[in-house]
Amino acid sequence: DGGGHKRSMSSIFSLIKERGGDVNKLWRTIKQSVVKTICSVQPILNHIYQTSQPEDLTGRMCFEILGFDIILTESLEPIILEVNHGPSLNTDTPFDNRIKSAMLQNSFEIIGIDIENRHSIMDEQKVKFEKRMREGKNVRMTPEEKQRLRESIVTENDNRIKGKCRNYEMIY
């Protein structure tokens, strides 16, 4: 799969296996490095999201795709070279198109972007707006109510996501 400097993980792992490398250990180490990297910036990303979307309790108003560039040492130790905040989605080759199209489609499925969900959210917003117009006030939840609702939504989202990961793996 792929060629030159663009290759699939499966082709890289096959090559490493052929040369006697421990692919399971390598993948475990890569996942740990990715999780640690995301954990290091998660508070900042969460703060930015909460300040830009204070009324969103679902966490589904926006998302971000990160591109991790990882190099391997001779002893198969992964080193994160950089994390791309806006990785290229150009599809210069059929291989690029296949990989990136599948990644985007699966990302949309994981976060629940579909027409039914969009209509549901729009209907909820319309009801809230109409209520606010009729009653002349915006009824707000207490911080405790918001926290309980967020926790239940996180659990619901995690359960929904588990069935939609296809070739992806939850690593947190």
Coordinates of C-alpha atoms in Angstrom, one line a residue:
D1 CA 0.0 0.0 0.0
G2 CA 1.4 3.3 -1.1
G3 CA 4.9 3.9 -2.2
G4 CA 7.8 6.2 -1.9
H5 CA 7.4 8.3 1.3
K6 CA 3.7 7.5 1.6
R7 CA 2.9 4.1 2.9
S8 CA 0.2 2.5 5.0
M9 CA 0.8 1.4 8.5
S10 CA 0.1 -2.2 7.5
S11 CA 2.9 -2.1 4.9
I12 CA 5.3 -0.5 7.4
F13 CA 4.4 -3.0 10.1
S14 CA 4.8 -5.9 7.6
L15 CA 8.3 -4.7 6.7
I16 CA 9.2 -4.4 10.4
K17 CA 7.8 -7.9 11.1
E18 CA 9.8 -9.3 8.2
R19 CA 13.0 -7.8 9.8
G20 CA 12.2 -9.3 13.2
G21 CA 10.8 -6.3 14.9
D22 CA 8.1 -6.4 17.6
V23 CA 5.2 -4.6 15.9
N24 CA 2.9 -5.0 19.0
K25 CA 5.4 -3.3 21.3
L26 CA 6.0 -0.6 18.7
W27 CA 2.2 0.1 18.3
R28 CA 1.7 0.1 22.0
T29 CA 4.5 2.7 22.4
I30 CA 3.1 4.9 19.6
K31 CA -0.3 4.8 21.2
Q32 CA 1.1 5.8 24.6
S33 CA 3.1 8.7 23.0
V34 CA 0.0 10.0 21.2
V35 CA -2.2 9.8 24.4
K36 CA 0.5 11.6 26.4
T37 CA 0.8 14.3 23.7
I38 CA -3.0 14.8 23.6
C39 CA -3.3 14.8 27.4
S40 CA -0.6 17.6 27.5
V41 CA -2.8 20.0 25.4
Q42 CA -6.3 18.8 26.4
P43 CA -6.8 21.4 29.2
I44 CA -6.0 24.2 26.7
L45 CA -8.2 22.8 24.0
N46 CA -11.0 22.2 26.4
H47 CA -10.8 25.8 27.7
I48 CA -10.8 27.2 24.2
Y49 CA -13.8 25.0 23.3
Q50 CA -15.8 25.9 26.5
T51 CA -15.2 29.6 26.1
S52 CA -16.2 29.6 22.4
Q53 CA -19.2 27.2 22.9
P54 CA -20.3 27.8 26.5
E55 CA -23.9 26.5 25.9
D56 CA -22.8 23.3 24.1
L57 CA -23.0 20.4 26.5
T58 CA -22.7 17.7 23.9
G59 CA -19.1 18.4 22.8
R60 CA -20.2 17.9 19.2
M61 CA -20.2 21.4 17.8
C62 CA -16.7 21.1 16.4
F63 CA -13.8 18.7 16.3
E64 CA -10.2 18.6 15.2
I65 CA -8.2 16.1 13.2
L66 CA -4.5 16.1 14.2
G67 CA -1.8 14.6 12.1
F68 CA 1.1 13.0 13.9
D69 CA 4.4 12.7 12.1
I70 CA 6.4 9.9 13.8
I71 CA 9.9 8.7 13.0
L72 CA 11.5 5.5 14.2
T73 CA 15.0 5.1 15.5
E74 CA 17.0 2.1 14.4
S75 CA 15.9 0.3 17.5
L76 CA 12.2 1.0 16.6
E77 CA 11.7 3.6 19.3
P78 CA 9.0 6.0 18.0
I79 CA 9.7 9.8 18.2
I80 CA 6.9 12.3 17.6
L81 CA 8.5 14.7 15.1
E82 CA 5.5 17.1 15.0
V83 CA 1.8 17.3 15.4
N84 CA 0.0 19.0 12.6
H85 CA -2.9 21.1 13.7
G86 CA -4.2 21.2 10.2
P87 CA -2.9 18.2 8.3
S88 CA -3.1 18.2 4.6
L89 CA -6.2 16.6 3.1
N90 CA -4.9 16.9 -0.4
T91 CA -5.2 13.7 -2.4
D92 CA -2.4 13.6 -4.8
T93 CA -2.5 9.9 -5.4
P94 CA -5.2 7.1 -5.3
F95 CA -3.6 5.9 -2.1
D96 CA -4.0 9.3 -0.5
N97 CA -7.6 9.5 -1.7
R98 CA -8.5 6.1 -0.2
I99 CA -6.8 6.7 3.2
K100 CA -8.0 10.3 3.7
S101 CA -11.6 9.7 2.4
A102 CA -12.0 6.7 4.8
M103 CA -10.5 8.7 7.7
L104 CA -12.9 11.7 7.1
Q105 CA -15.9 9.4 6.6
N106 CA -15.1 7.5 9.8
S107 CA -14.5 10.8 11.7
F108 CA -17.9 12.1 10.8
E109 CA -19.5 8.8 11.8
I110 CA -17.7 8.8 15.1
I111 CA -18.8 12.3 16.1
G112 CA -22.3 11.7 14.8
I113 CA -22.5 14.2 12.0
D114 CA -25.4 13.1 9.9
I115 CA -28.5 14.8 8.6
E116 CA -30.8 13.4 11.2
N117 CA -28.5 14.6 14.0
R118 CA -28.3 18.0 12.4
H119 CA -32.1 18.3 12.2
S120 CA -32.5 17.2 15.8
I121 CA -30.0 19.8 17.0
M122 CA -31.7 22.5 14.9
D123 CA -35.1 21.5 16.2
E124 CA -33.9 21.7 19.8
Q125 CA -32.4 25.1 19.2
K126 CA -35.7 26.3 17.6
V127 CA -37.7 25.1 20.6
K128 CA -35.3 26.8 23.1
F129 CA -35.5 30.0 21.0
E130 CA -39.3 30.0 20.8
K131 CA -39.5 29.4 24.6
R132 CA -37.1 32.2 25.3
M133 CA -39.2 34.5 23.0
R134 CA -42.5 33.5 24.7
E135 CA -41.2 33.8 28.3
G136 CA -38.8 36.6 27.7
K137 CA -36.0 35.0 29.6
N138 CA -33.3 32.4 29.2
V139 CA -33.6 29.7 31.8
R140 CA -30.1 28.5 32.6
M141 CA -29.0 25.3 34.3
T142 CA -27.0 25.4 37.5
P143 CA -23.3 24.4 37.2
E144 CA -24.1 21.1 39.0
E145 CA -26.9 20.3 36.5
K146 CA -24.6 21.1 33.6
Q147 CA -21.9 18.9 35.0
R148 CA -24.3 15.9 35.5
L149 CA -25.6 16.4 32.0
R150 CA -22.1 16.6 30.5
E151 CA -21.1 13.4 32.3
S152 CA -24.1 11.5 31.0
I153 CA -23.5 12.8 27.5
V154 CA -19.8 11.7 27.7
T155 CA -20.9 8.2 28.7
E156 CA -23.5 8.1 25.9
N157 CA -21.0 9.4 23.4
D158 CA -18.3 6.8 24.4
N159 CA -20.8 4.0 24.1
R160 CA -22.0 5.3 20.6
I161 CA -18.4 5.8 19.5
K162 CA -17.2 2.2 20.4
G163 CA -19.4 0.8 17.7
K164 CA -18.3 3.1 15.0
C165 CA -14.5 3.0 15.1
R166 CA -14.1 0.5 12.2
N167 CA -10.4 0.3 11.5
Y168 CA -9.6 2.8 14.3
E169 CA -8.9 2.0 17.9
M170 CA -9.9 4.0 21.0
I171 CA -6.6 4.5 22.7
Y172 CA -7.6 6.5 25.8

